[in-house]
Amino acid sequence: MAAVASLVEHGDRPSAASAPEHEDALTALVDLVRSDLEDCNKVIVARMESPVALIPQLAAHIVAAGGKRLRPLLTLAAAKLCGYAGGSRHVDLAACVEFIHTATLLHDDVVDESRLRRGLASANAVFGNKASVLVGDFLFARSFQLMVDDGSLKVLGILSKAAATIAEGEVLQLVTQNDLSTTETRYLEVIKGKTAALFAAACQVGGVVAGRPEIEELALAEYGMKLGIAFQLVDDALDYAADQATLGKTVGDDFREGKITMPVLVAFVTGDERERAFWQRTIEKQEHAEGDLEEAMRLIELHGAIKATLDRAAQFSREAKAALNIFPDSPVRHALAGVADYTVQRVR
């Protein structure tokens, strides 16, 4: 596991010297909880240990792909915002949140037949689908061990509900896939489940371990939920607006898979009869020809669908920041508000 330990220690973390300007808030948040984050990374390394060699090998590959540890950062920051001190529960639960997230990534890449993850070959591309699914199961099991070790039924309830909601969100996405009659409301239900639920839980448990009143717990959950929605909206916009190096996966994956996302919904609803026929052929019937991705991107740009998606993301970002108003002003609150801005600004 030395390789995993090294990668976790020196993984993809923004630094003040190299981060783009809009990542300053994320850098500030990391700096505020750096010691806790380092402890969290140690827990991750320890809990990835297994006598089955393939598990640490695949784990090292996942960690090598980078990632900003945003979800565990939220747990650590929420606990600090709420004045938690004198214990390590927040550290262990942050690792738990990261394991849930990583397990879902492994499963998602298999379902989506993804070949890239954060710019590198995905785990399923390297190790195969069976190994990816099974190691994902291992990480889910580790996450539940950490929940049980924490000893709080409330924490167990929040995180186990989030894990179930993520699965429901993924199934709902499968049900709405290729269905252009999907409404914006239904689409938002999908991203609340598959992405935002874990953001919300990650934040809420930080308040729980600090013993804060329920109104503060719920404010943290609201912040996380709105942040997660904004985050996914931006990701969906990036699939049609970014280059492969920026996106970290193959551009147009959502289009080729027939996923219903906000850019497609906007372009379809506002398009003329010929344009709607294009979307019906490519998204609903999954009949693709050379140049279809370029045409999809042209139509999305023509109808301002990226701007519309980012405007919705900005709205949810503002709502996330408003949820923090219940807390006194502090460097942590300021950094969390900045992360909400960063979530939207990373595509601009």
GROMACS .gro file of C-alpha atoms in nm:
model
  348
    1MET     CA    1   0.000   0.000   0.000
    2ALA     CA    2   0.298   0.234  -0.014
    3ALA     CA    3   0.192   0.346  -0.361
    4VAL     CA    4  -0.154   0.438  -0.235
    5ALA     CA    5  -0.010   0.625   0.063
    6SER     CA    6   0.222   0.825  -0.163
    7LEU     CA    7  -0.054   0.909  -0.408
    8VAL     CA    8  -0.295   1.015  -0.137
    9GLU     CA    9  -0.031   1.230   0.027
   10HIS     CA   10   0.072   1.399  -0.297
   11GLY     CA   11  -0.256   1.382  -0.483
   12ASP     CA   12  -0.435   1.648  -0.689
   13ARG     CA   13  -0.476   1.931  -0.440
   14PRO     CA   14  -0.484   2.297  -0.538
   15SER     CA   15  -0.194   2.507  -0.415
   16ALA     CA   16  -0.175   2.883  -0.387
   17ALA     CA   17   0.110   2.891  -0.637
   18SER     CA   18  -0.055   2.687  -0.915
   19ALA     CA   19  -0.435   2.713  -0.876
   20PRO     CA   20  -0.635   2.922  -1.122
   21GLU     CA   21  -0.781   3.236  -0.968
   22HIS     CA   22  -1.130   3.090  -0.931
   23GLU     CA   23  -0.986   2.799  -0.729
   24ASP     CA   24  -0.866   3.034  -0.455
   25ALA     CA   25  -1.171   2.951  -0.241
   26LEU     CA   26  -1.104   2.580  -0.269
   27THR     CA   27  -0.741   2.639  -0.180
   28ALA     CA   28  -0.850   2.846   0.120
   29LEU     CA   29  -1.081   2.568   0.237
   30VAL     CA   30  -0.804   2.310   0.207
   31ASP     CA   31  -0.569   2.535   0.404
   32LEU     CA   32  -0.826   2.576   0.684
   33VAL     CA   33  -0.863   2.201   0.737
   34ARG     CA   34  -0.527   2.079   0.606
   35SER     CA   35  -0.431   1.887   0.920
   36ASP     CA   36  -0.769   1.713   0.931
   37LEU     CA   37  -0.746   1.635   0.559
   38GLU     CA   38  -0.406   1.475   0.606
   39ASP     CA   39  -0.550   1.262   0.887
   40CYS     CA   40  -0.843   1.171   0.662
   41ASN     CA   41  -0.604   1.060   0.390
   42LYS     CA   42  -0.430   0.835   0.643
   43VAL     CA   43  -0.764   0.674   0.731
   44ILE     CA   44  -0.835   0.621   0.360
   45VAL     CA   45  -0.500   0.447   0.314
   46ALA     CA   46  -0.549   0.228   0.622
   47ARG     CA   47  -0.902   0.127   0.526
   48MET     CA   48  -0.797   0.035   0.171
   49GLU     CA   49  -0.569  -0.232   0.314
   50SER     CA   50  -0.660  -0.587   0.212
   51PRO     CA   51  -0.479  -0.919   0.180
   52VAL     CA   52  -0.647  -0.949  -0.162
   53ALA     CA   53  -0.382  -0.781  -0.377
   54LEU     CA   54  -0.618  -0.662  -0.650
   55ILE     CA   55  -0.802  -0.433  -0.406
   56PRO     CA   56  -0.506  -0.209  -0.313
   57GLN     CA   57  -0.386  -0.221  -0.676
   58LEU     CA   58  -0.715  -0.094  -0.809
   59ALA     CA   59  -0.741   0.152  -0.519
   60ALA     CA   60  -0.400   0.296  -0.611
   61HIS     CA   61  -0.522   0.345  -0.968
   62ILE     CA   62  -0.830   0.535  -0.848
   63VAL     CA   63  -0.627   0.761  -0.622
   64ALA     CA   64  -0.376   0.825  -0.903
   65ALA     CA   65  -0.659   0.970  -1.112
   66GLY     CA   66  -0.662   1.265  -0.871
   67GLY     CA   67  -0.969   1.452  -0.752
   68LYS     CA   68  -1.001   1.740  -0.512
   69ARG     CA   69  -1.156   1.546  -0.220
   70LEU     CA   70  -1.441   1.797  -0.227
   71ARG     CA   71  -1.696   1.583  -0.043
   72PRO     CA   72  -1.472   1.490   0.254
   73LEU     CA   73  -1.353   1.851   0.259
   74LEU     CA   74  -1.714   1.955   0.313
   75THR     CA   75  -1.748   1.722   0.612
   76LEU     CA   76  -1.428   1.853   0.770
   77ALA     CA   77  -1.520   2.216   0.701
   78ALA     CA   78  -1.876   2.177   0.831
   79ALA     CA   79  -1.743   2.029   1.157
   80LYS     CA   80  -1.497   2.317   1.191
   81LEU     CA   81  -1.769   2.572   1.112
   82CYS     CA   82  -1.974   2.423   1.395
   83GLY     CA   83  -1.687   2.433   1.644
   84TYR     CA   84  -1.617   2.061   1.667
   85ALA     CA   85  -1.297   1.996   1.859
   86GLY     CA   86  -1.126   1.730   2.061
   87GLY     CA   87  -1.208   1.423   1.856
   88SER     CA   88  -1.158   1.243   1.526
   89ARG     CA   89  -1.515   1.150   1.435
   90HIS     CA   90  -1.524   1.409   1.157
   91VAL     CA   91  -1.204   1.266   1.006
   92ASP     CA   92  -1.336   0.909   0.997
   93LEU     CA   93  -1.671   1.022   0.856
   94ALA     CA   94  -1.497   1.229   0.589
   95ALA     CA   95  -1.315   0.911   0.481
   96CYS     CA   96  -1.650   0.731   0.486
   97VAL     CA   97  -1.797   0.993   0.253
   98GLU     CA   98  -1.502   0.956   0.015
   99PHE     CA   99  -1.544   0.579   0.006
  100ILE     CA  100  -1.913   0.612  -0.082
  101HIS     CA  101  -1.824   0.857  -0.358
  102THR     CA  102  -1.543   0.642  -0.499
  103ALA     CA  103  -1.759   0.330  -0.493
  104THR     CA  104  -2.028   0.507  -0.696
  105LEU     CA  105  -1.766   0.625  -0.947
  106LEU     CA  106  -1.645   0.270  -0.999
  107HIS     CA  107  -1.999   0.145  -1.056
  108ASP     CA  108  -2.095   0.441  -1.277
  109ASP     CA  109  -1.799   0.390  -1.508
  110VAL     CA  110  -1.904   0.029  -1.560
  111VAL     CA  111  -2.267   0.122  -1.627
  112ASP     CA  112  -2.167   0.405  -1.862
  113GLU     CA  113  -1.888   0.201  -2.025
  114SER     CA  114  -1.656   0.494  -1.961
  115ARG     CA  115  -1.295   0.462  -2.073
  116LEU     CA  116  -1.159   0.775  -1.903
  117ARG     CA  117  -1.180   0.908  -1.550
  118ARG     CA  118  -1.019   1.248  -1.479
  119GLY     CA  119  -0.810   1.221  -1.792
  120LEU     CA  120  -0.670   0.873  -1.721
  121ALA     CA  121  -0.792   0.529  -1.820
  122SER     CA  122  -1.085   0.437  -1.596
  123ALA     CA  123  -1.049   0.147  -1.352
  124ASN     CA  124  -1.284  -0.070  -1.558
  125ALA     CA  125  -1.077  -0.001  -1.871
  126VAL     CA  126  -0.763  -0.122  -1.692
  127PHE     CA  127  -0.888  -0.394  -1.459
  128GLY     CA  128  -1.218  -0.494  -1.620
  129ASN     CA  129  -1.581  -0.452  -1.521
  130LYS     CA  130  -1.594  -0.738  -1.272
  131ALA     CA  131  -1.302  -0.612  -1.065
  132SER     CA  132  -1.437  -0.255  -1.067
  133VAL     CA  133  -1.782  -0.357  -0.947
  134LEU     CA  134  -1.643  -0.583  -0.675
  135VAL     CA  135  -1.392  -0.329  -0.545
  136GLY     CA  136  -1.674  -0.074  -0.547
  137ASP     CA  137  -1.868  -0.316  -0.327
  138PHE     CA  138  -1.563  -0.343  -0.099
  139LEU     CA  139  -1.549   0.036  -0.060
  140PHE     CA  140  -1.921   0.053   0.017
  141ALA     CA  141  -1.866  -0.211   0.286
  142ARG     CA  142  -1.574  -0.015   0.429
  143SER     CA  143  -1.791   0.297   0.442
  144PHE     CA  144  -2.053   0.117   0.646
  145GLN     CA  145  -1.787  -0.016   0.881
  146LEU     CA  146  -1.680   0.343   0.943
  147MET     CA  147  -2.042   0.445   1.008
  148VAL     CA  148  -2.088   0.165   1.258
  149ASP     CA  149  -1.755   0.243   1.426
  150ASP     CA  150  -1.876   0.601   1.476
  151GLY     CA  151  -2.155   0.465   1.694
  152SER     CA  152  -2.419   0.726   1.614
  153LEU     CA  153  -2.751   0.600   1.481
  154LYS     CA  154  -2.820   0.950   1.351
  155VAL     CA  155  -2.501   0.952   1.145
  156LEU     CA  156  -2.573   0.600   1.025
  157GLY     CA  157  -2.922   0.709   0.923
  158ILE     CA  158  -2.800   1.015   0.729
  159LEU     CA  159  -2.521   0.840   0.539
  160SER     CA  160  -2.705   0.514   0.472
  161LYS     CA  161  -3.002   0.712   0.340
  162ALA     CA  162  -2.765   0.906   0.114
  163ALA     CA  163  -2.618   0.580  -0.021
  164ALA     CA  164  -2.968   0.451  -0.101
  165THR     CA  165  -3.067   0.783  -0.258
  166ILE     CA  166  -2.760   0.777  -0.483
  167ALA     CA  167  -2.862   0.434  -0.611
  168GLU     CA  168  -3.219   0.557  -0.668
  169GLY     CA  169  -3.086   0.858  -0.857
  170GLU     CA  170  -2.878   0.638  -1.085
  171VAL     CA  171  -3.176   0.412  -1.154
  172LEU     CA  172  -3.396   0.715  -1.222
  173GLN     CA  173  -3.134   0.841  -1.468
  174LEU     CA  174  -3.148   0.501  -1.639
  175VAL     CA  175  -3.528   0.527  -1.661
  176THR     CA  176  -3.518   0.880  -1.809
  177GLN     CA  177  -3.231   0.801  -2.047
  178ASN     CA  178  -3.328   0.854  -2.413
  179ASP     CA  179  -3.660   1.011  -2.306
  180LEU     CA  180  -3.695   1.364  -2.443
  181SER     CA  181  -4.030   1.407  -2.267
  182THR     CA  182  -3.836   1.433  -1.940
  183THR     CA  183  -3.917   1.760  -1.764
  184GLU     CA  184  -3.669   1.989  -1.593
  185THR     CA  185  -3.826   1.890  -1.261
  186ARG     CA  186  -3.764   1.523  -1.332
  187TYR     CA  187  -3.409   1.598  -1.445
  188LEU     CA  188  -3.342   1.786  -1.121
  189GLU     CA  189  -3.473   1.485  -0.926
  190VAL     CA  190  -3.208   1.275  -1.098
  191ILE     CA  191  -2.919   1.502  -1.008
  192LYS     CA  192  -3.045   1.557  -0.654
  193GLY     CA  193  -3.029   1.182  -0.609
  194LYS     CA  194  -2.716   1.080  -0.794
  195THR     CA  195  -2.497   1.376  -0.692
  196ALA     CA  196  -2.642   1.628  -0.448
  197ALA     CA  197  -2.760   1.382  -0.181
  198LEU     CA  198  -2.403   1.292  -0.086
  199PHE     CA  199  -2.300   1.660  -0.078
  200ALA     CA  200  -2.590   1.724   0.162
  201ALA     CA  201  -2.508   1.428   0.386
  202ALA     CA  202  -2.136   1.513   0.388
  203CYS     CA  203  -2.218   1.858   0.522
  204GLN     CA  204  -2.490   1.754   0.766
  205VAL     CA  205  -2.281   1.495   0.951
  206GLY     CA  206  -2.026   1.767   1.024
  207GLY     CA  207  -2.294   1.946   1.223
  208VAL     CA  208  -2.408   1.623   1.389
  209VAL     CA  209  -2.066   1.535   1.531
  210ALA     CA  210  -2.041   1.891   1.669
  211GLY     CA  211  -2.372   1.846   1.852
  212ARG     CA  212  -2.529   2.151   1.690
  213PRO     CA  213  -2.905   2.223   1.693
  214GLU     CA  214  -3.111   2.060   1.419
  215ILE     CA  215  -3.173   2.394   1.250
  216GLU     CA  216  -2.799   2.424   1.186
  217GLU     CA  217  -2.774   2.063   1.068
  218LEU     CA  218  -3.052   2.126   0.819
  219ALA     CA  219  -2.889   2.450   0.702
  220LEU     CA  220  -2.571   2.255   0.630
  221ALA     CA  221  -2.771   1.991   0.445
  222GLU     CA  222  -2.941   2.264   0.242
  223TYR     CA  223  -2.605   2.417   0.156
  224GLY     CA  224  -2.472   2.079   0.043
  225MET     CA  225  -2.783   1.994  -0.159
  226LYS     CA  226  -2.784   2.323  -0.350
  227LEU     CA  227  -2.407   2.307  -0.399
  228GLY     CA  228  -2.436   1.953  -0.536
  229ILE     CA  229  -2.709   2.051  -0.782
  230ALA     CA  230  -2.499   2.343  -0.908
  231PHE     CA  231  -2.197   2.114  -0.935
  232GLN     CA  232  -2.382   1.859  -1.151
  233LEU     CA  233  -2.541   2.125  -1.371
  234VAL     CA  234  -2.195   2.257  -1.450
  235ASP     CA  235  -2.066   1.905  -1.519
  236ASP     CA  236  -2.354   1.853  -1.762
  237ALA     CA  237  -2.272   2.180  -1.936
  238LEU     CA  238  -1.904   2.083  -1.959
  239ASP     CA  239  -1.990   1.769  -2.154
  240TYR     CA  240  -2.090   1.994  -2.445
  241ALA     CA  241  -1.862   2.290  -2.381
  242ALA     CA  242  -1.519   2.163  -2.271
  243ASP     CA  243  -1.228   1.996  -2.445
  244GLN     CA  244  -1.125   1.648  -2.337
  245ALA     CA  245  -0.823   1.770  -2.138
  246THR     CA  246  -1.045   2.001  -1.931
  247LEU     CA  247  -1.329   1.754  -1.893
  248GLY     CA  248  -1.117   1.456  -1.789
  249LYS     CA  249  -1.338   1.217  -1.984
  250THR     CA  250  -1.433   1.172  -2.346
  251VAL     CA  251  -1.621   1.480  -2.469
  252GLY     CA  252  -1.976   1.396  -2.570
  253ASP     CA  253  -2.015   1.087  -2.350
  254ASP     CA  254  -2.356   1.208  -2.232
  255PHE     CA  255  -2.466   1.262  -2.593
  256ARG     CA  256  -2.352   0.918  -2.709
  257GLU     CA  257  -2.525   0.753  -2.413
  258GLY     CA  258  -2.848   0.943  -2.470
  259LYS     CA  259  -2.846   1.104  -2.126
  260ILE     CA  260  -3.108   1.371  -2.069
  261THR     CA  261  -2.932   1.679  -1.934
  262MET     CA  262  -3.021   2.045  -1.914
  263PRO     CA  263  -2.834   2.153  -2.231
  264VAL     CA  264  -3.021   1.892  -2.435
  265LEU     CA  265  -3.357   1.978  -2.280
  266VAL     CA  266  -3.315   2.349  -2.354
  267ALA     CA  267  -3.202   2.289  -2.713
  268PHE     CA  268  -3.482   2.039  -2.777
  269VAL     CA  269  -3.763   2.250  -2.632
  270THR     CA  270  -3.654   2.568  -2.811
  271GLY     CA  271  -3.560   2.400  -3.141
  272ASP     CA  272  -3.761   2.387  -3.463
  273GLU     CA  273  -3.914   2.074  -3.616
  274ARG     CA  274  -3.596   1.975  -3.801
  275GLU     CA  275  -3.385   2.020  -3.490
  276ARG     CA  276  -3.624   1.818  -3.277
  277ALA     CA  277  -3.608   1.539  -3.532
  278PHE     CA  278  -3.228   1.544  -3.494
  279TRP     CA  279  -3.254   1.505  -3.116
  280GLN     CA  280  -3.515   1.231  -3.149
  281ARG     CA  281  -3.289   1.035  -3.383
  282THR     CA  282  -2.971   1.076  -3.180
  283ILE     CA  283  -3.101   1.073  -2.822
  284GLU     CA  284  -3.418   0.864  -2.832
  285LYS     CA  285  -3.337   0.622  -3.115
  286GLN     CA  286  -2.960   0.626  -3.055
  287GLU     CA  287  -2.894   0.642  -3.428
  288HIS     CA  288  -2.563   0.823  -3.469
  289ALA     CA  289  -2.381   0.934  -3.780
  290GLU     CA  290  -2.048   1.107  -3.835
  291GLY     CA  291  -2.066   1.474  -3.735
  292ASP     CA  292  -2.366   1.432  -3.502
  293LEU     CA  293  -2.176   1.543  -3.192
  294GLU     CA  294  -2.061   1.858  -3.368
  295GLU     CA  295  -2.418   1.927  -3.478
  296ALA     CA  296  -2.544   1.871  -3.123
  297MET     CA  297  -2.289   2.119  -2.991
  298ARG     CA  298  -2.384   2.368  -3.263
  299LEU     CA  299  -2.754   2.349  -3.174
  300ILE     CA  300  -2.679   2.379  -2.803
  301GLU     CA  301  -2.474   2.691  -2.870
  302LEU     CA  302  -2.736   2.830  -3.111
  303HIS     CA  303  -3.009   2.814  -2.847
  304GLY     CA  304  -2.796   2.940  -2.558
  305ALA     CA  305  -2.837   2.609  -2.374
  306ILE     CA  306  -2.499   2.626  -2.201
  307LYS     CA  307  -2.572   2.976  -2.071
  308ALA     CA  308  -2.917   2.865  -1.953
  309THR     CA  309  -2.764   2.569  -1.770
  310LEU     CA  310  -2.496   2.782  -1.606
  311ASP     CA  311  -2.755   3.043  -1.508
  312ARG     CA  312  -2.951   2.772  -1.326
  313ALA     CA  313  -2.630   2.654  -1.162
  314ALA     CA  314  -2.558   3.011  -1.049
  315GLN     CA  315  -2.906   3.030  -0.896
  316PHE     CA  316  -2.845   2.715  -0.692
  317SER     CA  317  -2.500   2.845  -0.595
  318ARG     CA  318  -2.661   3.162  -0.456
  319GLU     CA  319  -2.912   2.953  -0.261
  320ALA     CA  320  -2.629   2.742  -0.120
  321LYS     CA  321  -2.452   3.054   0.008
  322ALA     CA  322  -2.777   3.188   0.156
  323ALA     CA  323  -2.814   2.868   0.361
  324LEU     CA  324  -2.491   2.959   0.543
  325ASN     CA  325  -2.633   3.286   0.675
  326ILE     CA  326  -2.746   3.115   0.995
  327PHE     CA  327  -2.380   3.081   1.097
  328PRO     CA  328  -2.162   3.366   1.230
  329ASP     CA  329  -1.914   3.511   0.986
  330SER     CA  330  -1.582   3.326   0.993
  331PRO     CA  331  -1.301   3.222   0.759
  332VAL     CA  332  -1.462   2.878   0.718
  333ARG     CA  333  -1.801   3.021   0.630
  334HIS     CA  334  -1.635   3.258   0.384
  335ALA     CA  335  -1.444   2.971   0.222
  336LEU     CA  336  -1.757   2.757   0.196
  337ALA     CA  337  -1.940   3.043   0.028
  338GLY     CA  338  -1.642   3.080  -0.205
  339VAL     CA  339  -1.659   2.710  -0.295
  340ALA     CA  340  -2.018   2.766  -0.410
  341ASP     CA  341  -1.886   3.037  -0.644
  342TYR     CA  342  -1.597   2.816  -0.757
  343THR     CA  343  -1.840   2.539  -0.851
  344VAL     CA  344  -1.996   2.763  -1.116
  345GLN     CA  345  -1.685   2.958  -1.215
  346ARG     CA  346  -1.477   2.648  -1.305
  347VAL     CA  347  -1.643   2.640  -1.649
  348ARG     CA  348  -1.612   3.009  -1.729
   0.00000   0.00000   0.00000
